[in-house]
Coordinates of C-alpha atoms in Angstrom, one line a residue:
M499 CA 16.4 50.6 -4.5
N500 CA 19.0 48.7 -6.7
N501 CA 20.3 46.9 -3.5
Q502 CA 16.7 46.3 -2.3
G503 CA 16.1 44.7 -5.5
E504 CA 19.2 42.6 -5.0
I505 CA 18.2 41.3 -1.9
R506 CA 14.6 40.7 -3.1
K507 CA 16.3 38.4 -5.5
K508 CA 18.3 36.5 -3.3
Y509 CA 15.8 35.4 -1.1
F510 CA 12.4 35.7 -3.1
T511 CA 11.6 34.1 -6.7
D512 CA 9.4 35.5 -9.5
F513 CA 9.9 32.5 -11.7
D514 CA 11.7 34.4 -14.6
G515 CA 9.5 37.5 -14.0
A516 CA 6.1 35.2 -14.5
F517 CA 5.0 35.8 -11.3
D518 CA 3.2 39.3 -10.2
G519 CA 0.8 39.0 -7.9
R520 CA -0.7 41.3 -4.9
L521 CA -2.6 40.7 -1.7
A522 CA -6.1 41.6 -2.1
R523 CA -8.1 40.9 0.7
V524 CA -7.3 39.3 4.1
V525 CA -10.7 37.8 5.6
P526 CA -10.5 37.1 9.4
I527 CA -11.9 33.7 10.5
A528 CA -14.2 33.0 13.3
A529 CA -12.9 30.1 15.6
N530 CA -15.0 27.0 15.8
Y531 CA -15.6 25.8 19.6
T532 CA -18.9 24.0 18.7
S533 CA -17.4 20.5 19.3
E534 CA -14.3 19.1 20.5
W535 CA -13.6 17.7 17.0
A536 CA -14.7 20.5 15.0
G537 CA -10.9 20.8 14.0
S538 CA -9.0 24.3 13.3
A539 CA -9.0 27.0 11.3
A540 CA -6.6 30.0 10.4
R541 CA -7.5 33.2 12.2
Y542 CA -6.9 34.7 8.5
D543 CA -7.5 33.6 5.2
C544 CA -5.5 35.8 2.6
R545 CA -6.7 36.4 -1.3
I546 CA -4.0 37.0 -3.7
K547 CA -4.4 37.7 -7.4
I548 CA -1.7 36.9 -9.6
R549 CA -1.0 37.8 -13.5
Y550 CA -2.4 35.1 -15.7
N551 CA 0.9 33.4 -17.2
K552 CA 0.8 29.8 -18.7
E553 CA 3.8 28.8 -17.6
L554 CA 3.1 29.9 -14.1
M555 CA 0.3 27.4 -13.9
A556 CA 2.8 24.7 -14.0
Q557 CA 5.1 26.0 -11.5
L558 CA 3.2 27.0 -8.6
E559 CA 2.0 24.4 -6.0
E560 CA 0.4 24.3 -2.7
G561 CA 2.6 24.2 0.2
M562 CA 4.9 27.0 -1.3
L563 CA 6.0 30.0 1.1
L564 CA 4.7 33.4 0.4
A565 CA 6.0 36.8 2.0
V566 CA 4.3 39.9 1.9
K567 CA 5.2 43.1 3.8
N568 CA 3.5 44.0 7.0
F569 CA 2.6 46.7 9.2
R570 CA 5.4 46.2 11.7
G571 CA 7.6 47.1 9.1
Q572 CA 6.1 50.4 9.0
S573 CA 7.2 51.5 12.6
K574 CA 9.5 54.1 13.5
K575 CA 12.3 51.5 14.4
S576 CA 11.9 49.2 11.5
V577 CA 12.4 52.0 8.8
K578 CA 14.8 53.9 11.1
G579 CA 17.0 50.6 11.2
G580 CA 16.4 49.9 7.6
I581 CA 14.1 47.0 8.7
E582 CA 12.1 45.1 6.2
R583 CA 9.5 42.6 7.7
Y584 CA 7.4 40.5 5.8
T585 CA 4.5 38.3 7.0
V586 CA 4.9 34.3 5.6
M587 CA 2.2 32.3 4.7
V588 CA 1.7 29.0 3.1
I589 CA -0.1 28.6 -0.5
S590 CA -3.1 26.4 0.4
K591 CA -5.3 26.6 -3.3
V592 CA -4.4 28.0 -6.6
W593 CA -6.6 28.2 -9.5
P594 CA -7.1 29.7 -13.0
Q595 CA -9.9 32.3 -13.7
H596 CA -11.3 33.4 -16.9
Y597 CA -13.1 36.4 -17.3
G598 CA -15.5 35.2 -20.1
L599 CA -16.3 31.9 -18.2
G600 CA -17.4 34.0 -15.1
G601 CA -20.4 35.4 -16.8
V602 CA -21.9 32.2 -18.0
S603 CA -24.6 31.5 -16.2
D604 CA -26.7 27.7 -16.5
S605 CA -30.0 30.1 -17.1
H606 CA -28.1 30.8 -20.4
Y607 CA -28.7 29.5 -23.6
Y608 CA -27.3 26.1 -24.3
P609 CA -25.2 26.6 -27.4
M610 CA -24.3 30.0 -26.5
Q611 CA -22.6 28.2 -23.0
M612 CA -21.2 25.7 -24.8
E613 CA -19.7 27.9 -27.6
I614 CA -18.2 30.0 -24.6
I615 CA -16.6 27.5 -23.1
E616 CA -15.0 26.1 -26.1
Q617 CA -13.6 29.2 -27.1
S618 CA -12.1 29.5 -23.9
V619 CA -9.6 26.7 -24.5
A620 CA -7.4 28.6 -26.6
D621 CA -6.9 31.3 -24.3
W622 CA -5.0 29.2 -21.9
T623 CA -2.4 28.8 -23.9
T624 CA -1.8 32.3 -24.6
D625 CA -0.4 34.6 -21.6
D626 CA -3.7 37.0 -22.5
Q627 CA -4.0 39.0 -19.1
A628 CA -6.8 41.1 -20.3
T629 CA -9.2 38.2 -20.1
M630 CA -7.5 35.6 -17.4
M631 CA -6.0 35.9 -13.9
V632 CA -4.6 33.3 -11.3
Q633 CA -6.4 33.2 -8.0
M634 CA -4.8 32.2 -4.9
T635 CA -5.2 31.8 -1.2
A636 CA -2.8 31.3 1.5
I637 CA -2.7 31.3 5.5
P638 CA 0.0 32.5 7.5
I639 CA 2.0 30.4 9.4
N640 CA 2.5 32.9 12.5
Y641 CA 6.4 34.0 11.2
D642 CA 7.9 36.9 10.3
L643 CA 10.3 37.0 7.9
V644 CA 12.9 40.2 8.6
I645 CA 15.6 41.5 6.8
D646 CA 18.1 43.4 8.5
S647 CA 20.2 46.4 7.2
N648 CA 22.8 44.4 6.2
G649 CA 20.4 42.1 4.2
E650 CA 20.4 39.1 6.4
I651 CA 17.5 37.4 7.3
S652 CA 15.8 36.0 10.7
F653 CA 12.3 34.7 11.5
K654 CA 10.4 35.8 14.5
K655 CA 7.8 34.1 15.7
G656 CA 4.1 35.7 15.8
F657 CA 1.4 37.3 13.6
S658 CA 1.6 40.4 12.0
Y659 CA -1.3 41.5 9.8
P660 CA 0.2 42.4 6.1
L661 CA -0.4 45.6 3.9
I662 CA -3.4 44.8 1.3
G663 CA -2.3 45.5 -2.2
E664 CA 1.4 45.4 -1.3
E665 CA 3.5 43.0 -3.8
V666 CA 3.5 39.4 -3.1
F667 CA 6.9 37.4 -3.1
V668 CA 7.6 33.6 -3.6
I669 CA 10.5 32.5 -1.2
N670 CA 12.9 30.9 -3.4
M671 CA 14.6 27.5 -3.2
E672 CA 17.8 28.4 -1.3
T673 CA 16.0 30.3 1.3
V674 CA 13.5 27.6 2.1
D675 CA 16.5 25.3 2.3
F676 CA 17.8 27.7 4.6
I677 CA 14.3 28.2 6.7
Y678 CA 13.5 23.9 7.3
N679 CA 17.3 22.8 7.4
S680 CA 20.2 25.2 8.7
K681 CA 19.0 25.1 12.3
V682 CA 18.4 21.1 12.1
K683 CA 21.7 19.8 10.5
E684 CA 23.7 22.2 12.7
S685 CA 22.3 20.4 15.7
I686 CA 23.1 17.0 14.1
G687 CA 26.3 18.2 13.3
F688 CA 25.7 17.1 9.1
T689 CA 27.9 19.4 7.1
K690 CA 27.8 18.1 4.0
K691 CA 26.1 20.6 1.7
T692 CA 25.3 17.8 -1.4
S693 CA 22.5 15.6 -0.5
V694 CA 21.6 11.9 -1.6
A695 CA 19.0 9.5 -0.8
D696 CA 21.5 7.0 0.7
P697 CA 20.5 6.2 4.2
R698 CA 23.9 5.4 5.4
K699 CA 25.3 8.5 3.7
D700 CA 22.7 10.9 4.4
P701 CA 19.9 11.4 7.5
R702 CA 17.4 13.4 5.5
V703 CA 13.9 12.2 5.6
G704 CA 13.2 13.1 1.6
V705 CA 12.5 15.9 -0.7
L706 CA 10.2 19.1 0.0
R707 CA 7.1 18.9 -2.7
M708 CA 7.3 22.2 -3.6
F709 CA 9.4 23.4 -6.6
M710 CA 8.6 19.9 -8.3
E711 CA 8.9 21.4 -11.7
S712 CA 12.5 22.3 -11.1
E713 CA 15.7 20.3 -11.7
E714 CA 16.7 20.7 -8.2
E715 CA 15.2 19.3 -5.1
V716 CA 15.3 20.7 -1.8
P717 CA 15.9 18.1 1.1
I718 CA 14.1 17.8 4.3
Y719 CA 15.8 17.2 7.6
V720 CA 14.6 16.8 10.9
D721 CA 16.3 16.6 14.3
L722 CA 16.8 13.1 15.2
P723 CA 17.5 13.2 18.8
K724 CA 14.5 15.2 19.3
L725 CA 12.3 13.0 17.3
L726 CA 12.9 10.4 19.7
R727 CA 13.0 12.1 22.8
Y728 CA 9.7 14.2 22.0
H729 CA 7.7 11.0 20.1
F730 CA 6.4 11.0 16.9
G731 CA 3.2 9.3 14.9
V732 CA 2.6 8.8 11.6
F733 CA -1.3 8.2 9.8
S734 CA -2.6 7.4 6.8
F735 CA -4.4 4.8 5.0
T736 CA -4.0 1.3 4.4
G737 CA -1.1 1.2 1.3
G738 CA -0.2 4.9 2.2
G739 CA 3.3 3.6 2.8
K740 CA 3.4 4.2 6.8
S741 CA 5.8 1.1 7.1
N742 CA 7.9 2.4 4.3
L743 CA 8.4 5.5 6.0
L744 CA 9.0 4.1 9.4
S745 CA 11.6 1.8 7.8
N746 CA 13.2 4.5 6.2
L747 CA 13.3 6.8 9.5
F748 CA 14.8 3.7 11.4
R749 CA 17.8 3.6 8.9
R750 CA 18.4 7.1 9.7
I751 CA 18.4 6.8 13.0
L752 CA 20.5 3.9 13.1
Y753 CA 23.5 5.1 10.9
H754 CA 23.6 8.4 12.2
G755 CA 22.5 7.8 16.0
E756 CA 25.4 6.8 18.3
D757 CA 23.9 4.0 20.2
T758 CA 19.7 4.7 19.7
K759 CA 17.9 1.0 20.3
L760 CA 14.7 0.4 18.2
V761 CA 12.5 -2.0 20.1
I762 CA 9.4 -2.5 17.1
F763 CA 6.1 -4.2 18.3
D764 CA 5.2 -5.6 14.6
I765 CA 2.0 -7.3 14.4
S766 CA 2.2 -7.5 10.9
C767 CA 5.4 -9.3 10.7
E768 CA 6.8 -7.0 8.0
Y769 CA 9.7 -5.8 9.4
P770 CA 12.1 -8.2 9.3
F771 CA 12.2 -7.8 5.6
L772 CA 11.8 -4.1 5.4
L773 CA 15.0 -3.5 7.5
S774 CA 16.6 -6.9 6.3
D775 CA 19.7 -5.0 5.2
V776 CA 19.9 -3.8 8.7
F777 CA 19.5 -7.0 10.1
M778 CA 22.8 -8.2 7.2
D779 CA 25.0 -5.2 8.9
P780 CA 27.5 -6.7 11.0
K781 CA 27.9 -3.7 12.6
I782 CA 24.3 -3.4 14.1
A783 CA 23.4 -6.1 16.5
S784 CA 20.0 -7.2 16.2
T785 CA 17.2 -10.0 16.8
I786 CA 14.1 -11.0 15.5
V787 CA 11.6 -12.7 18.4
L788 CA 8.7 -14.6 16.3
E789 CA 5.6 -16.2 17.7
E790 CA 6.8 -19.6 16.8
E791 CA 10.2 -21.2 16.6
A792 CA 11.3 -21.0 13.1
K793 CA 12.5 -24.6 12.5
T794 CA 14.4 -24.0 9.0
A795 CA 15.4 -21.0 7.2
D796 CA 12.7 -21.3 4.6
H797 CA 10.2 -21.9 7.3
F798 CA 11.5 -18.1 8.5
A799 CA 11.1 -16.7 5.0
R800 CA 7.8 -18.1 4.3
S801 CA 6.5 -16.5 7.6
I802 CA 7.8 -12.8 6.8
V803 CA 5.2 -10.4 5.0
K804 CA 6.9 -9.1 2.1
P805 CA 5.9 -5.8 0.1
R806 CA 4.1 -6.2 -3.5
D807 CA 7.3 -5.9 -5.4
F808 CA 8.7 -8.7 -3.8
E809 CA 6.4 -11.2 -3.0
E810 CA 7.2 -12.9 -6.4
D811 CA 11.4 -12.0 -6.0
N812 CA 12.9 -15.3 -5.0
R813 CA 16.1 -13.0 -3.8
A814 CA 13.9 -11.8 -1.0
N815 CA 13.6 -15.0 0.3
E816 CA 17.5 -15.3 0.0
I817 CA 18.0 -12.3 2.2
L818 CA 15.8 -14.0 4.9
K819 CA 17.5 -17.1 5.0
K820 CA 20.6 -15.6 5.5
I821 CA 19.4 -13.5 7.8
Y822 CA 18.1 -16.5 9.4
D823 CA 21.7 -18.5 9.1
L824 CA 23.3 -15.5 11.0
G825 CA 21.7 -16.7 14.3
K826 CA 19.6 -13.5 14.8
V827 CA 16.2 -15.0 14.9
T828 CA 14.4 -16.4 17.7
Y829 CA 11.2 -16.8 19.5
F830 CA 8.9 -16.0 22.6
N831 CA 9.0 -18.7 24.9
R832 CA 5.9 -18.5 26.9
P833 CA 6.2 -19.6 30.2
Q834 CA 3.6 -22.9 30.8
T835 CA 3.0 -22.1 34.2
Q836 CA 1.5 -18.4 35.0
V837 CA 3.6 -17.1 37.2
P838 CA 0.9 -14.0 39.3
T839 CA 2.2 -10.7 38.9
F840 CA 1.4 -8.0 42.1
G841 CA -1.2 -6.4 39.9
S842 CA -3.3 -10.0 39.6
L843 CA -2.5 -10.9 43.1
L844 CA -3.6 -7.6 44.4
Q845 CA -6.7 -7.7 42.2
E846 CA -7.7 -11.4 43.3
I847 CA -7.3 -10.3 47.1
R848 CA -9.3 -7.2 46.3
G849 CA -12.0 -9.5 44.8
L850 CA -12.2 -11.6 48.4
R851 CA -12.7 -8.3 50.1
T852 CA -15.9 -7.4 47.7
G853 CA -17.3 -11.0 48.1
N854 CA -16.6 -10.4 52.0
S855 CA -17.8 -7.1 52.4
E856 CA -20.9 -8.2 54.6
R857 CA -18.3 -9.5 57.3
P858 CA -16.1 -6.9 58.4
T859 CA -13.7 -8.8 60.2
Y860 CA -12.8 -10.8 56.9
V861 CA -12.4 -6.9 55.4
Q862 CA -10.0 -5.8 58.2
A863 CA -7.9 -9.3 57.9
L864 CA -7.6 -8.6 54.0
D865 CA -7.0 -5.1 54.5
E866 CA -3.9 -6.3 56.5
I867 CA -3.1 -8.7 53.8
I868 CA -3.4 -5.9 51.0
D869 CA -0.6 -3.8 53.6
A870 CA 2.1 -6.2 53.6
V871 CA 1.7 -7.1 49.8
I872 CA 2.2 -3.2 49.3
Q873 CA 5.0 -2.3 51.8
Y874 CA 6.6 -5.4 50.5
M875 CA 6.4 -3.8 46.7
D876 CA 7.3 -0.2 48.1
G877 CA 10.5 -1.8 49.9
N878 CA 11.7 -3.5 46.8
N879 CA 10.7 -0.9 44.3
S880 CA 8.3 -3.6 42.1
N881 CA 5.8 -2.3 40.3
E882 CA 2.3 -4.3 39.6
H883 CA 3.3 -6.0 36.2
E884 CA 6.2 -7.8 37.5
E885 CA 5.9 -11.3 38.8
I886 CA 6.4 -12.3 42.1
D887 CA 8.7 -14.1 43.5
D888 CA 9.6 -16.3 46.7
N889 CA 10.7 -13.9 49.1
L890 CA 7.0 -12.5 48.6
V891 CA 5.4 -15.6 49.2
D892 CA 6.9 -15.9 52.4
V893 CA 5.4 -12.3 53.1
L894 CA 2.1 -13.3 52.1
D895 CA 1.9 -16.4 53.8
T896 CA 3.0 -15.0 56.9
A897 CA 0.7 -12.0 56.7
A898 CA -2.4 -14.1 55.5
K899 CA -1.7 -16.6 58.5
A900 CA -1.5 -13.7 61.2
A901 CA -4.7 -11.9 59.6
I902 CA -6.7 -15.1 60.1
A903 CA -5.8 -15.8 63.6
T904 CA -5.9 -12.1 64.6
F905 CA -9.4 -11.3 63.3
Q906 CA -10.4 -15.1 63.8
V907 CA -11.3 -16.3 60.3
H908 CA -13.8 -19.1 60.5
D909 CA -11.8 -22.2 59.8
K910 CA -14.6 -24.0 57.7
S911 CA -14.5 -20.6 55.5
A912 CA -13.1 -20.2 51.6
L913 CA -11.0 -17.4 53.0
Y914 CA -9.3 -19.4 55.9
A915 CA -8.6 -22.0 52.8
W916 CA -7.2 -19.1 50.5
A917 CA -5.0 -17.7 53.4
T918 CA -3.6 -21.1 55.0
T919 CA -2.4 -22.2 51.1
R920 CA -0.1 -19.4 49.7
S921 CA 3.1 -21.1 50.3
T922 CA 1.7 -23.3 47.1
L923 CA 2.5 -20.3 44.9
K924 CA 6.3 -21.4 45.3
A925 CA 5.4 -24.4 43.4
V926 CA 3.9 -22.7 40.8
I927 CA 7.2 -20.1 40.5
A928 CA 9.5 -23.3 40.5
R929 CA 7.2 -24.9 37.6
A930 CA 7.9 -21.7 35.3
K931 CA 11.7 -21.8 36.0
K932 CA 11.9 -25.1 34.6
A933 CA 10.4 -23.9 31.4
S934 CA 12.2 -24.5 28.2
S935 CA 15.8 -22.6 28.0
T936 CA 15.6 -21.8 24.2
G937 CA 13.8 -18.9 22.8
D938 CA 13.5 -15.6 24.5
T939 CA 11.5 -14.5 27.5
V940 CA 10.5 -11.4 29.2
K941 CA 13.4 -11.6 31.1
S942 CA 15.6 -12.3 28.7
L943 CA 14.6 -9.3 26.7
L944 CA 15.0 -7.1 29.2
K945 CA 18.6 -8.0 29.4
K946 CA 18.7 -7.1 25.6
L947 CA 17.5 -3.7 26.6
S948 CA 20.8 -3.0 28.2
G949 CA 22.7 -5.7 26.1
P950 CA 24.7 -4.5 22.4
E951 CA 21.3 -5.5 20.3
R952 CA 20.3 -1.9 18.7
V953 CA 17.5 -3.3 17.1
I954 CA 14.9 -6.0 18.7
C955 CA 12.0 -6.4 16.6
I956 CA 9.1 -8.4 18.1
S957 CA 7.3 -10.0 14.9
I958 CA 4.1 -11.4 17.0
A959 CA 0.8 -11.8 14.9
D960 CA -1.2 -12.5 18.3
P961 CA -2.3 -9.4 19.7
D962 CA -3.0 -10.4 23.5
T963 CA 0.5 -12.0 23.5
L964 CA 2.2 -8.7 22.1
R965 CA 0.0 -6.2 24.2
D966 CA 1.0 -8.2 27.4
L967 CA 5.2 -8.0 26.1
V968 CA 4.0 -4.1 25.4
I969 CA 2.9 -3.9 29.7
K970 CA 6.2 -5.6 30.4
L971 CA 8.6 -4.2 28.5
T972 CA 7.8 -0.5 28.6
S973 CA 7.0 -0.6 32.5
S974 CA 10.0 -2.3 33.2
A975 CA 12.3 -0.1 31.1
L976 CA 10.7 2.9 32.3
R977 CA 10.9 1.7 36.4
Y978 CA 15.2 1.0 35.4
R979 CA 15.3 4.4 34.2
K980 CA 13.9 5.9 37.1
K981 CA 16.0 3.9 39.7
T982 CA 19.1 4.2 38.0
F983 CA 18.8 7.7 36.7
E984 CA 20.1 7.3 33.2
I985 CA 18.9 9.0 29.7
K986 CA 21.3 6.7 27.4
P987 CA 20.9 5.0 25.6
Q988 CA 17.8 6.4 23.7
I989 CA 15.5 3.7 23.3
L990 CA 12.5 3.8 21.0
F991 CA 9.6 1.9 21.4
V992 CA 7.5 1.5 18.1
F993 CA 3.7 0.5 18.1
D994 CA 2.9 -0.3 14.2
E995 CA -1.1 -0.8 13.9
A996 CA -1.4 1.3 17.1
Q997 CA -5.1 0.9 17.3
E998 CA -4.4 -2.7 18.4
F999 CA -2.5 -1.4 21.3
I1000 CA -3.7 2.3 22.4
P1001 CA -8.0 2.3 21.4
S1002 CA -9.7 5.2 22.7
Q1003 CA -12.6 2.7 23.9
A1004 CA -10.5 0.2 26.1
S1005 CA -11.3 -2.3 29.0
G1006 CA -9.5 -5.1 30.5
H1007 CA -6.0 -6.1 28.8
Q1008 CA -6.6 -3.2 26.3
A1009 CA -7.2 -0.5 28.8
Q1010 CA -4.0 -1.9 30.8
T1011 CA -1.8 -1.7 27.3
S1012 CA -3.2 1.6 26.8
Y1013 CA -2.2 3.2 30.1
A1014 CA 1.0 1.6 29.9
V1015 CA 2.1 3.3 26.6
E1016 CA 0.0 6.4 27.8
R1017 CA 2.7 6.5 31.2
L1018 CA 5.7 5.4 28.9
L1019 CA 5.0 8.7 26.6
R1020 CA 4.2 10.8 29.3
Q1021 CA 7.3 10.1 31.6
G1022 CA 9.8 8.3 29.0
R1023 CA 10.9 11.9 27.3
K1024 CA 12.9 12.1 31.3
Y1025 CA 14.6 9.0 31.1
G1026 CA 15.5 9.1 27.2
L1027 CA 12.5 6.4 26.1
G1028 CA 10.4 7.6 23.4
G1029 CA 7.4 6.4 21.6
A1030 CA 6.6 5.9 17.6
I1031 CA 2.5 5.5 16.9
A1032 CA 1.4 4.1 13.3
T1033 CA -2.3 3.7 12.7
Q1034 CA -4.3 4.3 9.6
R1035 CA -7.5 5.1 12.3
I1036 CA -6.6 8.3 14.4
A1037 CA -10.0 8.4 15.1
Y1038 CA -9.9 5.3 17.4
L1039 CA -7.0 6.7 19.4
N1040 CA -6.3 7.1 23.2
T1041 CA -6.2 11.4 22.5
N1042 CA -4.3 11.4 25.8
I1043 CA -1.3 9.6 23.9
L1044 CA -1.7 11.9 21.1
Q1045 CA -1.4 15.0 23.0
Q1046 CA 2.0 13.6 23.8
L1047 CA 3.2 13.7 20.2
H1048 CA 5.4 16.4 19.2
T1049 CA 6.0 15.1 15.8
F1050 CA 3.6 14.1 13.4
F1051 CA 3.8 12.8 9.5
V1052 CA 0.3 12.9 7.6
G1053 CA -0.6 10.9 4.7
T1054 CA -3.6 10.5 3.2
L1055 CA -6.7 9.8 5.3
P1056 CA -9.8 9.3 3.1
R1057 CA -12.2 9.8 6.3
P1058 CA -13.1 13.4 7.1
Y1059 CA -13.6 12.3 10.9
D1060 CA -9.9 11.2 10.8
R1061 CA -8.7 14.6 9.3
T1062 CA -10.5 16.6 12.1
V1063 CA -8.9 14.7 14.8
V1064 CA -5.7 15.3 13.1
S1065 CA -6.6 19.2 12.9
S1066 CA -8.2 19.7 16.3
S1067 CA -5.0 17.5 18.2
F1068 CA -2.3 19.2 16.0
Q1069 CA -3.7 22.7 15.4
I1070 CA -3.4 22.3 11.9
D1071 CA -5.7 24.0 9.0
L1072 CA -8.3 21.7 7.6
S1073 CA -7.7 23.4 4.0
I1074 CA -4.1 22.3 4.3
L1075 CA -4.9 19.1 5.5
D1076 CA -7.5 18.2 2.7
K1077 CA -4.1 18.7 0.0
T1078 CA -3.1 15.2 1.5
L1079 CA -6.2 14.0 -0.5
E1080 CA -4.3 14.3 -3.4
F1081 CA -1.1 12.8 -2.2
P1082 CA 0.4 9.2 -3.7
P1083 CA 1.8 6.8 -1.8
G1084 CA 5.0 8.3 0.0
S1085 CA 3.9 11.9 0.4
W1086 CA 3.6 13.3 3.9
L1087 CA 2.5 16.7 5.5
L1088 CA 5.3 16.8 8.0
S1089 CA 4.7 19.4 11.2
S1090 CA 6.7 19.2 14.4
Y1091 CA 7.0 21.4 17.6
I1092 CA 10.5 21.1 18.2
A1093 CA 12.2 18.6 15.2
T1094 CA 11.9 20.5 12.3
G1095 CA 13.4 24.2 11.2
L1096 CA 10.2 26.1 11.9
D1097 CA 8.1 25.2 15.1
N1098 CA 4.4 24.1 14.3
V1099 CA 4.8 24.7 10.3
P1100 CA 3.3 22.3 7.8
V1101 CA 5.4 21.6 5.0
F1102 CA 4.5 19.1 2.3
V1103 CA 7.2 16.5 1.9
K1104 CA 7.9 13.4 -0.4
A1105 CA 9.4 10.7 2.0
D1106 CA 12.7 8.6 0.3
N1107 CA 11.5 5.2 -0.9
S1108 CA 12.7 2.3 1.4
E1109 CA 12.1 -0.1 -0.9
D1110 CA 14.6 1.7 -3.4
A1111 CA 17.2 1.1 -0.4
L1112 CA 16.3 -2.7 -0.3
K1113 CA 16.6 -3.4 -4.0
E1114 CA 20.0 -1.6 -4.1
Y1115 CA 21.3 -4.1 -1.4
I1116 CA 19.6 -6.8 -2.7
D1117 CA 21.5 -6.4 -6.0
S1118 CA 24.8 -5.4 -4.7
S1119 CA 24.2 -8.4 -2.7
K1120 CA 23.9 -10.3 -5.7
Q1121 CA 26.9 -8.9 -7.4
K1122 CA 29.2 -9.6 -4.8
S1123 CA 27.9 -13.4 -4.7
T1124 CA 28.9 -13.9 -8.4
P1125 CA 32.1 -13.7 -8.5
K1126 CA 32.8 -16.1 -5.4
T1127 CA 30.6 -18.7 -7.2
T1128 CA 32.3 -18.2 -10.4
A1129 CA 35.4 -18.8 -8.5
K1130 CA 34.4 -22.0 -6.6
K1131 CA 33.2 -23.6 -10.1
E1132 CA 36.8 -22.8 -11.8
K1133 CA 38.5 -24.5 -8.6
D1134 CA 36.2 -27.6 -8.7
S1135 CA 37.2 -28.0 -12.5

């Protein structure tokens, strides 16, 4: 019995004797299939009753893990092997209950109601367990905590029905750390026992939002290679800290990954500053692509969006000017003449086919031309988003002239005129090649994907231009990886303000962009291409893309519909998601099917503040520059 007590003390905590609770009730919950977006609910709701302790109410928090013995631990095999099995649950609600207040009714005499309510205030400062109790609801996370005869623990996937009336235990900080971090730290090769917020020294995401009253913190790690390869999403309202979290994750990825590349589609033009310390790092090759050429460093510094705390800080502009002086700032060179793509050419021919549907021979002629273009694409492994070349023009010209001769297209018709002028496309291609050599084109950006650059930040506010780049860069990267069978280096494509790229209702150019991103996420993980989605309105996104995300961070989503979409998409109980409404900026619900210590188990996280890393870098840069300035003045004097 003493040994059993020592084992429980090793893995559980009773907050210095303050926690004494029992499982009072287990209520089955019927699944709700009335609507596609009805949200999900746990199969069981567990009610726990705890003896009142005033200090305990300051210690207990939603998100803590509980353990209670279950029926599987009663089996002959478990008893014979000295095995204890506990059903693991996560706290969803905690509240104190006063016996006297429970008897107050709105129908009672008003002065009497007020008298009872006022007298109860003094009771809360005592530990009177005769009139007060702590109530708690918890949700099973579908894992069993198994303690073997040697006192070692393991976790088994699956739900076991808990024993009603049994004692409930709170899993302590050390065990929680082991649960969430041991496998992950082993996988990423991080062996240090201490944890710090410095992104260069520690790949942690942040700390767990439990045991917050304790002086110690439990860090939280994610498997970074799996996070990238199997895609992740960040969802929160405006001002919830999405960009802060992403830049925090990017630092971990760059400093603790061997050669991972980031391609950031930055429609808000904020990452050049949020990652300014990274862009200043000589060990990390990087480039910033603007919408228009920045003629001066001051022009560049004023064009970048900065967090509120840095808007009036002149040091922020000084850092951006230094990045400009390093030659890392370029701009997107739009071609003056738009060269048709294979897709637009086929669309044009099919349009002619529809317009000549009443002339069967003209339709057949156009079908011959379409077949010639498709055969050329197949033979050269081209896709619809690539621009046509001179060789295709030769094939097209020959096929078009042969088709109008074979099917006797009238020489006065519009189709005849179109078919006999295809060679003019060579002049269009030639004019495009004569465009200015400064700046970055689509081709030069594609070369950088295979070059030394580890960060390519495309800060362009025009959504149409950015969508066009999304289509061309993702499609070409995927095609290249398929052709070469390469999976390294890992490339992460980041879509901030994702509603601009993957809306649920899209047409035209938006639909093409959404399809390109969907194809990237569906096929990319096999070829080392990952995706990150960030938005404040998840309900407006393409649900086919959401289903590809294996890890997600959920902040405050005020609209109930957004929370139900998260609940139904990722199978998280709504009562757990509702807790995020209380989160300050920087706090997140983290869950993953593959990148955390327990698969698909939500955990509340306080992320490290990216702005702290920026402030520290700016302060250190100021200190380093001061001695040099002083030395120069002394020399001049």
